[in-house]
Coordinates of C-alpha atoms in Angstrom, one line a residue:
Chain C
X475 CA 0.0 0.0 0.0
X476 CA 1.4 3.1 -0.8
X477 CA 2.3 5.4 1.9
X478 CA 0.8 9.1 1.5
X479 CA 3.6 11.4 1.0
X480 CA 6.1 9.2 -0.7
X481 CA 5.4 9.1 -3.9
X482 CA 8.4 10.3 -5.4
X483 CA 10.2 7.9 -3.6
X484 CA 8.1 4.8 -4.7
X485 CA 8.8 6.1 -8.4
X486 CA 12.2 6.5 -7.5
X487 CA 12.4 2.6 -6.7
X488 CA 10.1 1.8 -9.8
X489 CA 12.5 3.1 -11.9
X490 CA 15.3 1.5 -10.1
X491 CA 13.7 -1.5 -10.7
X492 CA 13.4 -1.1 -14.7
X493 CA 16.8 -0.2 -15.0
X494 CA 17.9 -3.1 -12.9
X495 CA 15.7 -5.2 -15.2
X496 CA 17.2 -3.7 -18.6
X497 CA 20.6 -4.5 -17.5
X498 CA 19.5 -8.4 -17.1
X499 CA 18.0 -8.3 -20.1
X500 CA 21.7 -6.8 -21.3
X501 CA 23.4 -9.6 -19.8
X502 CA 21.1 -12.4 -21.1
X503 CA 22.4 -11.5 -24.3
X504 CA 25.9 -12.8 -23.5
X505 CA 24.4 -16.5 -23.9
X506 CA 23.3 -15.3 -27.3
X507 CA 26.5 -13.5 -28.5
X508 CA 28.7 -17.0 -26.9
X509 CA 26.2 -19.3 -29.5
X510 CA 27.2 -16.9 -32.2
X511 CA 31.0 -17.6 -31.1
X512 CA 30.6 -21.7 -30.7
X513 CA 29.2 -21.8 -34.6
X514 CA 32.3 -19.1 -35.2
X515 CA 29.6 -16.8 -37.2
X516 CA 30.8 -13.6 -36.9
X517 CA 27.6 -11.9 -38.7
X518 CA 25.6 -13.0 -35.7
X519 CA 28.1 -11.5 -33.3
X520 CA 27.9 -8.7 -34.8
X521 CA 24.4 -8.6 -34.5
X522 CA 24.0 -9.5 -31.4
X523 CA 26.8 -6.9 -30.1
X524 CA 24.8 -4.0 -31.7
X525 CA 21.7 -5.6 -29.9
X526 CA 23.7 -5.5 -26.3
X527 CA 25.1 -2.2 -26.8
X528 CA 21.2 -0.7 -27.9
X529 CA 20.2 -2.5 -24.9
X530 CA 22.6 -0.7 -22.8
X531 CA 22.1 2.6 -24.2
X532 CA 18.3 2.1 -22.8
X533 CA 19.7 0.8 -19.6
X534 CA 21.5 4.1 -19.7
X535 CA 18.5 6.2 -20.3
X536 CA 16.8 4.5 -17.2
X537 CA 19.5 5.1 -14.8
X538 CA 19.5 8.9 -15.7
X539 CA 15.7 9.1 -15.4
X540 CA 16.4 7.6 -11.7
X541 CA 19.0 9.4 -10.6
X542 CA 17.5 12.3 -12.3
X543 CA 14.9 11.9 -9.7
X544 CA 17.0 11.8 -6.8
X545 CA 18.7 14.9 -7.6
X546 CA 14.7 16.1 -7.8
X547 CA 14.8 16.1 -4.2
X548 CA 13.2 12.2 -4.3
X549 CA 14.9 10.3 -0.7
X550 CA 17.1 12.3 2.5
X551 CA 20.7 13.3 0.6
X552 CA 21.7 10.2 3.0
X553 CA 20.0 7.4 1.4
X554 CA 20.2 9.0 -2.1
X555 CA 24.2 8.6 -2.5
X556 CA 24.0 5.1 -1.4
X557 CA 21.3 4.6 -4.1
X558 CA 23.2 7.1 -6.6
X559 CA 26.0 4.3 -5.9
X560 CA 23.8 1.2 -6.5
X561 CA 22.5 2.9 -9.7
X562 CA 26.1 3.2 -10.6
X563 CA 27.0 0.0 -10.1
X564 CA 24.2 -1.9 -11.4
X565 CA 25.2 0.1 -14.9
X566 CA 28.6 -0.7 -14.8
X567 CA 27.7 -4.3 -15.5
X568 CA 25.9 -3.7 -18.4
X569 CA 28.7 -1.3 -19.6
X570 CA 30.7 -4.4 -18.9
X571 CA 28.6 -6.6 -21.1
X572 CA 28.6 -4.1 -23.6
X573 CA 32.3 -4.0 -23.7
X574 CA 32.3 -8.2 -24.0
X575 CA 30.3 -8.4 -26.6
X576 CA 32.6 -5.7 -29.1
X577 CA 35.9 -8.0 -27.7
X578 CA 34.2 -10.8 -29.1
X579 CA 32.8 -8.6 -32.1
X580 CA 35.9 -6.6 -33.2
X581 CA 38.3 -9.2 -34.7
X582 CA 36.7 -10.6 -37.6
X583 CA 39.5 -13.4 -37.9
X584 CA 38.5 -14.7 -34.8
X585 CA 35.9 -16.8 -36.3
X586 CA 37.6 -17.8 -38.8
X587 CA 40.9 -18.8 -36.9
X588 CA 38.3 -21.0 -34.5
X589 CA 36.5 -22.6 -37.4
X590 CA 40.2 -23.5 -38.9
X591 CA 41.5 -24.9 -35.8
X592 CA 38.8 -26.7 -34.5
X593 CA 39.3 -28.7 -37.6
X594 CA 42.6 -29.9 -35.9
X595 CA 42.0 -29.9 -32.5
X596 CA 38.9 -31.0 -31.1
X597 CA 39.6 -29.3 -27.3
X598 CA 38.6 -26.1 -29.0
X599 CA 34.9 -26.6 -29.8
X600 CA 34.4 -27.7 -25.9
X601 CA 36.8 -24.5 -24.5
X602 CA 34.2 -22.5 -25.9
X603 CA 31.5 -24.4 -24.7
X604 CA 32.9 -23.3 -21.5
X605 CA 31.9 -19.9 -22.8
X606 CA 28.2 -20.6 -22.4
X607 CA 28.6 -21.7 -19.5
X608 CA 30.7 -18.9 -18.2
X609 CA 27.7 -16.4 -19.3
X610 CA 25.0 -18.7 -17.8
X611 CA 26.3 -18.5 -14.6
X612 CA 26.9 -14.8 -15.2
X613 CA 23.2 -14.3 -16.1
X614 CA 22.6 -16.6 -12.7
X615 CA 24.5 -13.5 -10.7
X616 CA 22.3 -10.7 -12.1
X617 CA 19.2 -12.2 -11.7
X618 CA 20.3 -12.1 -8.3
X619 CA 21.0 -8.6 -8.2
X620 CA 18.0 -7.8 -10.0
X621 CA 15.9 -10.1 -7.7
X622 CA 17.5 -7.8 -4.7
X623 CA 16.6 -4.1 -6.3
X624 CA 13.4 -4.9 -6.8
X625 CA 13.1 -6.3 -3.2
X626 CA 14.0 -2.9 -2.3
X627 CA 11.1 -1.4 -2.9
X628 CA 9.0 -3.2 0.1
X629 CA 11.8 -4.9 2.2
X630 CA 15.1 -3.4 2.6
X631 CA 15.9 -7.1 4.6
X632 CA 14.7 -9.2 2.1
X633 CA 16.4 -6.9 -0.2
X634 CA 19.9 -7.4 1.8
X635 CA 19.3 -11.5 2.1
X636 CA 18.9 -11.8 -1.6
X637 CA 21.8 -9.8 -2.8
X638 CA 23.7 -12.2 -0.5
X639 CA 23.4 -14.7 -3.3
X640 CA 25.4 -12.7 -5.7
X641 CA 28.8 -13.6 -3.4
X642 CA 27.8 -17.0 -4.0
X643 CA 27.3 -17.0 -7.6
X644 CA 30.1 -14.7 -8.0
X645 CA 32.5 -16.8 -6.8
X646 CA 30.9 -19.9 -9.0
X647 CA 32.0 -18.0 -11.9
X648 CA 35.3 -17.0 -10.5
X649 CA 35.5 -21.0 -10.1
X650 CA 34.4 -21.3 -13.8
X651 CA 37.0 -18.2 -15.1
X652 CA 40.1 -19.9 -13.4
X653 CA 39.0 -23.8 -15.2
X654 CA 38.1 -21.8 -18.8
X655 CA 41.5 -19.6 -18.7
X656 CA 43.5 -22.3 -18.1
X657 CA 41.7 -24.2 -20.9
X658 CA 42.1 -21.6 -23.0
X659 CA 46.2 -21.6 -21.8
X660 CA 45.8 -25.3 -23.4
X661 CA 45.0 -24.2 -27.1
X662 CA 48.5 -22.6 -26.9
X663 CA 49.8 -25.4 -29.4
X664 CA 46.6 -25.1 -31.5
X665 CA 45.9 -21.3 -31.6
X666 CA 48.0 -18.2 -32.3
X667 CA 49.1 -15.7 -29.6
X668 CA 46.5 -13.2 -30.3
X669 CA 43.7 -15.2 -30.4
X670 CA 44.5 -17.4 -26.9
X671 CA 44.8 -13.5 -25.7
X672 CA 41.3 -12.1 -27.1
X673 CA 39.7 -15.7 -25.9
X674 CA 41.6 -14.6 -22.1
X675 CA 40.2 -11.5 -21.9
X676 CA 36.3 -12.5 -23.0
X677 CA 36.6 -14.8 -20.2
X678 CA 38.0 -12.1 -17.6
X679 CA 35.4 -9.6 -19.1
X680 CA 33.0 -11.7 -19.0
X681 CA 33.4 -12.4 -15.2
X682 CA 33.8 -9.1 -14.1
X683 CA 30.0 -8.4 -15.0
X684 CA 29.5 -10.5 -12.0
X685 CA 32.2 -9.3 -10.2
X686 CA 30.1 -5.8 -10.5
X687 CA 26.9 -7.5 -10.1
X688 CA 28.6 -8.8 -6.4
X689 CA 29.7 -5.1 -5.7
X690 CA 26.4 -3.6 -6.4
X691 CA 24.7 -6.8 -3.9
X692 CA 27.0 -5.0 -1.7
X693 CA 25.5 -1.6 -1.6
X694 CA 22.3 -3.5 -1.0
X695 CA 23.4 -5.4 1.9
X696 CA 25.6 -2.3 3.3
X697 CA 22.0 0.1 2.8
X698 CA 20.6 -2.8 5.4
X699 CA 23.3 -2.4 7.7
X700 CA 23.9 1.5 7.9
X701 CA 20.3 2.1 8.2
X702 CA 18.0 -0.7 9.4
X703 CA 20.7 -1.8 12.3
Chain X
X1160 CA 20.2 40.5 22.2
X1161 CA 17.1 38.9 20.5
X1162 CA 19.1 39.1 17.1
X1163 CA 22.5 37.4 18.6
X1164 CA 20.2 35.0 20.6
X1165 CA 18.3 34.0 17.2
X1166 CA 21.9 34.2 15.4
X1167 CA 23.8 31.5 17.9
X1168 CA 21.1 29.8 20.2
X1169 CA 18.2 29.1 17.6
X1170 CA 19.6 27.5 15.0
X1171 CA 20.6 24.7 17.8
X1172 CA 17.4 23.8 17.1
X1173 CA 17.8 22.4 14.1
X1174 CA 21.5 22.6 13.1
X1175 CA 21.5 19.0 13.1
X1176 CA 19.2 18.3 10.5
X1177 CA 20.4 20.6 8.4
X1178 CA 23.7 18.8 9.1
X1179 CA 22.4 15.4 8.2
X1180 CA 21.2 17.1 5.1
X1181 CA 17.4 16.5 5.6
X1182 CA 16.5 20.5 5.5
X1183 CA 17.9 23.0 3.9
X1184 CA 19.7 25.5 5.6
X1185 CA 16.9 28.5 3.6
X1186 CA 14.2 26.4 5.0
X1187 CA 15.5 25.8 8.2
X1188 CA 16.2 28.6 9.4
X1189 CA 12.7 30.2 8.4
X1190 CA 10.8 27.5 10.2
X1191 CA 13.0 27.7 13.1
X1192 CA 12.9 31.7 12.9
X1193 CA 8.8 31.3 13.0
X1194 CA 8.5 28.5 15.6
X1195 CA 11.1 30.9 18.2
X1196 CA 8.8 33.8 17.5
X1197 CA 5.7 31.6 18.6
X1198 CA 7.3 30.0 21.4
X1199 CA 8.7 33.1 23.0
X1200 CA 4.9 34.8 22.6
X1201 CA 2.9 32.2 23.7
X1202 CA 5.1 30.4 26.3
X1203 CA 7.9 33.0 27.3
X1204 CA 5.8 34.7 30.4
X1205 CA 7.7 32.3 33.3
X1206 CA 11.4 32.9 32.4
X1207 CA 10.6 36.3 31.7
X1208 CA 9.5 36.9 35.6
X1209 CA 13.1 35.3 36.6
X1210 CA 14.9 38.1 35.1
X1211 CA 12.7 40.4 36.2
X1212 CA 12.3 39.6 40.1
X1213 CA 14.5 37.0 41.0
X1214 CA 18.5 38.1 40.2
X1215 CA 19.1 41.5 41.3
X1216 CA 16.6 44.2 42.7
X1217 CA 14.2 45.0 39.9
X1218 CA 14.2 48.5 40.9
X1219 CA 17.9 48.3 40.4
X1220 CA 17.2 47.6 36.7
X1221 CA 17.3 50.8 35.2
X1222 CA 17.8 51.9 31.8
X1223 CA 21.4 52.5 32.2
X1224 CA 21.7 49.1 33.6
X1225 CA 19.9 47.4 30.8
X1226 CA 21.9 49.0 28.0
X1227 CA 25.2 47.8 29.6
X1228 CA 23.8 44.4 30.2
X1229 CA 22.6 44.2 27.1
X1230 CA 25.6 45.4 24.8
X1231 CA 28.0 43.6 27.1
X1232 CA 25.9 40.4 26.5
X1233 CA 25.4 41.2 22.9
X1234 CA 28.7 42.3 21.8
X1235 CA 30.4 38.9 23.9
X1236 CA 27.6 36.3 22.0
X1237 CA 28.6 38.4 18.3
X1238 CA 32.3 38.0 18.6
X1239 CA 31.4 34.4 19.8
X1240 CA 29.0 33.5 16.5
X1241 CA 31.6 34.9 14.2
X1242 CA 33.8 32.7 15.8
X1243 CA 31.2 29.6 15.7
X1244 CA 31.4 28.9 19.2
X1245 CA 27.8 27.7 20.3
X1246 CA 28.3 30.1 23.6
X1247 CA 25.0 30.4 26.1
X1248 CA 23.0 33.9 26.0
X1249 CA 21.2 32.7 29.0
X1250 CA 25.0 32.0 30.7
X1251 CA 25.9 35.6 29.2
X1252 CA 22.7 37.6 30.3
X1253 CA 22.7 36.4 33.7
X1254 CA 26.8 37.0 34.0
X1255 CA 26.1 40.4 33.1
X1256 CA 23.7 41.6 35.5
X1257 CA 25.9 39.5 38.2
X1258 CA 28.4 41.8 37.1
X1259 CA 25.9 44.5 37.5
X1260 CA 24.9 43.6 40.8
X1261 CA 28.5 43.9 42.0
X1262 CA 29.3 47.6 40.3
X1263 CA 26.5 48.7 41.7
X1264 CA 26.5 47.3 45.1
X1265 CA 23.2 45.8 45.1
X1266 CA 22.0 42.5 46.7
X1267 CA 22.6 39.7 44.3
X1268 CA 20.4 37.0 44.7
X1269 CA 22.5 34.0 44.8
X1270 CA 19.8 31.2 45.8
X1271 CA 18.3 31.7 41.9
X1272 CA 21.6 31.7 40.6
X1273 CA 22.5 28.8 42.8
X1274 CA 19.1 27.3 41.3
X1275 CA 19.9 28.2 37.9
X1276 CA 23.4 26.8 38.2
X1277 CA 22.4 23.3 39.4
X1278 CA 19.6 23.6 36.3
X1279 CA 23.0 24.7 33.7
X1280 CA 24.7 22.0 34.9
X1281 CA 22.0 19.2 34.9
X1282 CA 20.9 20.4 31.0
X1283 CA 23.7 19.2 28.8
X1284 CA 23.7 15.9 31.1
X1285 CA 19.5 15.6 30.9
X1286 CA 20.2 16.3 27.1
X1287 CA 23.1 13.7 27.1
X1288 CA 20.2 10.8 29.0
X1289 CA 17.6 11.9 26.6
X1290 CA 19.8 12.1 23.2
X1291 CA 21.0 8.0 24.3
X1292 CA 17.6 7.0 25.2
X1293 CA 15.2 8.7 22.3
X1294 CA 18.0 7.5 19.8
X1295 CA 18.1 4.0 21.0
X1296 CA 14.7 3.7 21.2
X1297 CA 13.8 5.3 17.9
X1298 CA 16.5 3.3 15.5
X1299 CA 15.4 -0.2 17.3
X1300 CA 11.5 0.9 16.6
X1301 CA 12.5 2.4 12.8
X1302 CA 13.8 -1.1 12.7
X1303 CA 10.5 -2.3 12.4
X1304 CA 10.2 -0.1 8.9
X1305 CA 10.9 -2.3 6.0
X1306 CA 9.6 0.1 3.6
X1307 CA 12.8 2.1 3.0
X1308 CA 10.4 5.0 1.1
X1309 CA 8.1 4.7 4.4
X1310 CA 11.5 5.2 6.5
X1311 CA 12.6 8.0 4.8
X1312 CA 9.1 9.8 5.1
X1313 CA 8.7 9.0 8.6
X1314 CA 12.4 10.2 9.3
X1315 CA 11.7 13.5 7.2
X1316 CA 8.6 14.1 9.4
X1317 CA 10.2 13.0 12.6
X1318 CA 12.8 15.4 12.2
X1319 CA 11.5 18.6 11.1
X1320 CA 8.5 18.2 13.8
X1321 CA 11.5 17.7 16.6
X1322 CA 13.2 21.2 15.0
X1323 CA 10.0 22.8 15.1
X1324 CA 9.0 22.4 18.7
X1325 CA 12.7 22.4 19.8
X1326 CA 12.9 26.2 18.3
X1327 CA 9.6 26.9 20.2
X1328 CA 10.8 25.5 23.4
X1329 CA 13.4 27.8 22.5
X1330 CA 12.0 31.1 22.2
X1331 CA 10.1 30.3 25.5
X1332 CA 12.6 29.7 27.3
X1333 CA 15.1 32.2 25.7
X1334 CA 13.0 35.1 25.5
X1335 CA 13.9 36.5 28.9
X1336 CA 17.3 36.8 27.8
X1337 CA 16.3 39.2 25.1
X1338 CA 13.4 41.0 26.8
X1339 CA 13.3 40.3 30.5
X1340 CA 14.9 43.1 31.7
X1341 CA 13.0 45.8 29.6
X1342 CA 9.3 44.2 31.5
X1343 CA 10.3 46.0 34.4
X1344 CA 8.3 48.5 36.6
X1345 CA 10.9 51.0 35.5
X1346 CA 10.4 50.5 31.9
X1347 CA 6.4 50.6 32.4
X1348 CA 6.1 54.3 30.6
X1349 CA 8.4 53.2 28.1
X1350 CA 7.5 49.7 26.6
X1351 CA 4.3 47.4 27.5
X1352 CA 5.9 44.0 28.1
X1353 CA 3.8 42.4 25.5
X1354 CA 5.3 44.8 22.9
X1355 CA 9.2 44.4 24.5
X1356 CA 7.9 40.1 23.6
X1357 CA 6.9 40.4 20.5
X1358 CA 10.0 43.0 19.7
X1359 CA 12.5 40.4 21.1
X1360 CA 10.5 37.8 19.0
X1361 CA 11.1 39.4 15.9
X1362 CA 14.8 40.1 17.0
X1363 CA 15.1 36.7 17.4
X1364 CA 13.3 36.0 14.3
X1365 CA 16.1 38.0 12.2
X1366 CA 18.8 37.0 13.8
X1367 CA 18.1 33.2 12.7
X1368 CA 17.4 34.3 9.1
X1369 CA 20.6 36.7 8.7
X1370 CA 23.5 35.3 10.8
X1371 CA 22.1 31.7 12.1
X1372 CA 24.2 29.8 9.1
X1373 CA 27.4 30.3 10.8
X1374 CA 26.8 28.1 14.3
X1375 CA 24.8 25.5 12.3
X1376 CA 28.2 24.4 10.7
X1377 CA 29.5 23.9 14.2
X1378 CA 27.0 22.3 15.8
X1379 CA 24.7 20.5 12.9
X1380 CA 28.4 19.2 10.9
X1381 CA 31.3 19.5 13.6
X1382 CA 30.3 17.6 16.2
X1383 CA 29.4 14.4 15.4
X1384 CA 28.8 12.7 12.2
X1385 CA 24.9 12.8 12.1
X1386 CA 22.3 10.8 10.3
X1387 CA 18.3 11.6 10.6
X1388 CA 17.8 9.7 13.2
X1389 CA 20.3 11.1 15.5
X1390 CA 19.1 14.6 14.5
X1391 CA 15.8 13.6 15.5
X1392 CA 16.9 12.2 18.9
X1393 CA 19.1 15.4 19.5
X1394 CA 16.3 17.9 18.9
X1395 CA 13.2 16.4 20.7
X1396 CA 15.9 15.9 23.7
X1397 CA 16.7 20.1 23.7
X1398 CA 12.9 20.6 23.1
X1399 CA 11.8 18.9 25.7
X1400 CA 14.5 20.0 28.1
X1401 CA 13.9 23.7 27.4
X1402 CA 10.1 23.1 27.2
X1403 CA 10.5 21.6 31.0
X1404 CA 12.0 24.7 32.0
X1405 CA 10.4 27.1 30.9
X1406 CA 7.0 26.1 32.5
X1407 CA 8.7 26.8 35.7
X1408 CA 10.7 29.7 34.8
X1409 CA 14.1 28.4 34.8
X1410 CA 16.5 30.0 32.0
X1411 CA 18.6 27.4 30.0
X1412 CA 20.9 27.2 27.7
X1413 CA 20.0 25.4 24.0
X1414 CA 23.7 25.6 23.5
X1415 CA 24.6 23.3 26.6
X1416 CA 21.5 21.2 26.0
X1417 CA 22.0 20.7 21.9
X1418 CA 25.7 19.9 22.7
X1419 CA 24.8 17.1 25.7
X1420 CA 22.4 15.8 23.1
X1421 CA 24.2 15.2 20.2
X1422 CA 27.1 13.7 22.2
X1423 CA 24.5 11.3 24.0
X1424 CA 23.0 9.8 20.6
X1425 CA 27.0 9.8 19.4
X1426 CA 27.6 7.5 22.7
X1427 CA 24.9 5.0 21.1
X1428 CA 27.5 4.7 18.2
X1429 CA 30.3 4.3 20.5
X1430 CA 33.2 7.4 22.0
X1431 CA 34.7 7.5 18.4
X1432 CA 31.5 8.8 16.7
X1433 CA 32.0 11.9 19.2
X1434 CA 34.8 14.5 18.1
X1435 CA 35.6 15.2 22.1
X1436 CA 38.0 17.5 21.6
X1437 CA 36.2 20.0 20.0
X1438 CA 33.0 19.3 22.7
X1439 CA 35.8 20.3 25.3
X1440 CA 36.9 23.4 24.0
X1441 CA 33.0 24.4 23.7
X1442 CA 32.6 23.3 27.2
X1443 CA 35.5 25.9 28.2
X1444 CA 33.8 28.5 26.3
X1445 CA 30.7 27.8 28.4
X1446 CA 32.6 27.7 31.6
X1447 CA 34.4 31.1 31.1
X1448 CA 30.7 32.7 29.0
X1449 CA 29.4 34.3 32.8
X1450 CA 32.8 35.2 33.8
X1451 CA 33.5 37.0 30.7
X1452 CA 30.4 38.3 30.7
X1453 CA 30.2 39.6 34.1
X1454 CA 33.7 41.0 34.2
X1455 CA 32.6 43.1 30.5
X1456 CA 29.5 44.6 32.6
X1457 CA 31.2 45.1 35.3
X1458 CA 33.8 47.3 33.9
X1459 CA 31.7 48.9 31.4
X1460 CA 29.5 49.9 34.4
X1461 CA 32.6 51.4 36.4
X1462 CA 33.8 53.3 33.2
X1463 CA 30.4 54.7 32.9
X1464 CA 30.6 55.5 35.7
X1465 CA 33.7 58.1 35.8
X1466 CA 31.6 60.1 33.5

């Protein structure tokens, strides 16, 4: 029910809330743009990159409205910086995925280096299954985060237990990132230098969107702490 | 004296919410500015017949006397708020016409200074009690809002409401300081006392609005680090402190009381969240704010005097 008087406050969360949700549907993209990398076809990553980076840009748009809202006079100046911050870092992650998805994008050859090698070393096709799975657990950690914004609105504890699932997941993926990079080490002997680098630093990308994701939980839980204890 | 008491006293009132950022300073100082004026209308009659009766001889209280007391008083609490020290008028007022009484050889009457004394002393450590116990109480019941929109209202509400009747309480217990010695007999052909209150009202009134920025910093930033909660706690401590003792016509000082307060919701947080050292220096300002004072009137008296 809402409570008379804070209305600009309830639309303040509201809008938190799409923006949270616009940067999942950013991240679920990564499964997409990893299938366009396991059948090495470059048109669809391209594709799908321009879709992430629209997608961001409306993420973008969102954020602004909120924290154009806060600066309205919406919250006490305490509460708004620590949701200025959570704003923040809930966009980071889709800046992040934006910024995967043009490293997989931007060297055409990478396709075609994959497609070549795979030919002679099977380990390849199954490294970069690895991917998917990378960007599934990824997605897992956002939901997360998402799952705690929107919590926010009516229970700043619920909120706070929720986001505690992000340091879970995050470190899943950390656990998935070490395995993949050293699999990708592997393809040494099968790949040139360049391309075991860009595969490296897709996987590190990739797993710094959760590692933002966590950091942004944080804000939740420290919100909790610093004003509801 | 109503100007420098709305200038360093009433912005006590609400210096701490302005410091936790829920108010602006514009807005805060007009509510509080309003409110003082009310208070010191309605509810300023008790403390008013103190000064009047109870310190020195009223018909000692001339119009000589008054000036001196008053520009020694007044020119002690300007150099004070330029400086940002939170100093008491009610400490300096009452200094002064101690200072009086001795120049002029007239009885002093110690057992209402002895009475006001134990009252100055017991203020900041009632505001200390109160600011512990409202703040405790308050953050383990705000607990029980979930709603963080709901929170924020009810803090927004909590606080401003506190500041409002904490800058009445103010200017009912304050306005003596400003008016109380003009209400006497020898003033009757001069000034009705209902005039001298609402006069000293509006003194207060633009004192707050043109000069009351410069203690808020001290007090409402300084001190402590303050969030709504504790700036609620702090001001409904002070306004019910300075409400208590005004109904029986005991003079305070908002300075001592907002002080003790916001060091007794800091204490909730634990010694570090208090910055002690500067509380120190202010309480050495209070301690020397009647000697100063009555030394000031004193000589100003004798100097007079020679002419």
């Amino acid at each position: 029910m809402p409570f008379f008087g804070a209305k600009k406050e309830e639309e303040a969360f509201k809008a938190l809330a799409t923006h949270a949700g616009a940067v999942l549907k950013t991240t679920e993209m990564l499964s997409e743009l990893f299938v366009g990398l396991s059948k090495y076809d470059h048109d669809l990553i391209e594709n799908v990159s321009a879709k992430i980076s629209a997608q961001e840009y409306e993420a973008d748009k969102l954020r602004r409205k909120f924290e154009s809202g806060l600066y309205e006079g919406a919250f006490l100046p305490l509460f708004r910086s620590d949701l200025f911050n959570l704003a923040e870092r809930t966009d980071t992650v889709a800046d992040e995925v934006k910024h995967v998805g043009q490293a997989v994008a931007r060297r055409e050859k990478l396709c075609t280096v994959l497609k070549q090698s795979t030919k002679k070393d099977k380990k390849i096709s199954a490294v970069i299954d690895g991917f998917k799975n990378l960007a599934a657990k990824v997605i897992e950690t956002v939901e997360c985060l998402t799952n705690a914004i929107k919590a926010l609105e009516d229970d700043v504890e619920k909120a706070a237990t929720t986001a505690e699932c992000t340091d879970k997941l995050e470190e899943g993926v950390d656990a998935i990132e070490d395995q993949l990079i050293r699999s990708v080490y592997d393809l040494e002997r099968s790949l040139d230098p360049i391309t075991v680098m860009q595969l490296r630093d897709i996987v590190m990308w990739t797993s710094r969107v959760a590692n933002w994701a966590e950091d942004a939980g944080d804000i939740i839980t420290m919100i909790a702490m610093k004003h509801w204890t | 004296m109503g100007w420098n008491l709305g200038s360093n006293d009433a912005t006590n009132c609400i210096g701490t919410a302005v410091g936790s950022g829920i108010i602006t300073l514009r807005r805060a100082l007009i509510l509080v500015g309003v409110f003082a004026l009310l208070g010191a209308i309605i509810g300023g009659g008790q403390v008013i017949n103190t000064y009047k009766t109870n310190v020195i001889p009223e018909n000692s209280i001339t119009p000589l006397v008054v000036f001196i007391a008053y520009i020694s008083a007044g020119v002690f609490v300007m150099a004070s708020t330029y400086l940002k020290l939170p100093v008491s008028t009610t400490h300096t007022i009452v200094g002064a016409m101690i200072g009086l009484g001795f120049a002029m050889g007239v009885s002093i009457n110690w057992g209402t200074i002895g009475e006001m004394g134990i009252v100055w002393v017991t203020t900041p450590t009632f505001a200390l009690l109160l600011g512990f116990v409202i703040y405790k109480y308050f953050k383990k019941a705000m607990r029980r809002v979930k709603k963080p929109a709901t929170a924020n209202l009810i803090l927004k509400i909590a606080v401003i409401a506190s500041g409002c009747y904490a800058a009445y309480s103010l200017g009912a217990n304050n306005i003596g300081n400003a008016v109380g010695l003009i209400t006497v007999k020898n003033f009757a052909n001069i000034i009705a006392p209902a005039v001298a209150v609402i006069i000293g009202g509006i003194a207060i009134l633009i004192g707050v609005v043109t000069w009351g920025g410069k203690v808020i910093e001290t007090v409402g930033k300084n001190m402590t680090e303050i969030d709504p909660a504790m700036a609620f706690a702090a001001q409904l401590s002070i306004a019910i402190l300075l409400f208590l003792f005004s109904t029986v016509g005991m003079p305070t000082s908002a300075s001592h009381a907002i002080v003790g307060a916001v060091m007794g919701v800091g204490f909730v947080k634990g010694t570090s969240a208090v910055n002690l050292k500067l509380a120190r220096n202010i309480f050495l300002t209070w301690i020397l704010t009647p000697i100063v004072a009555a030394l000031i009137a004193f000589g100003a008296f004798k100097i007079i005097g020679l002419f």
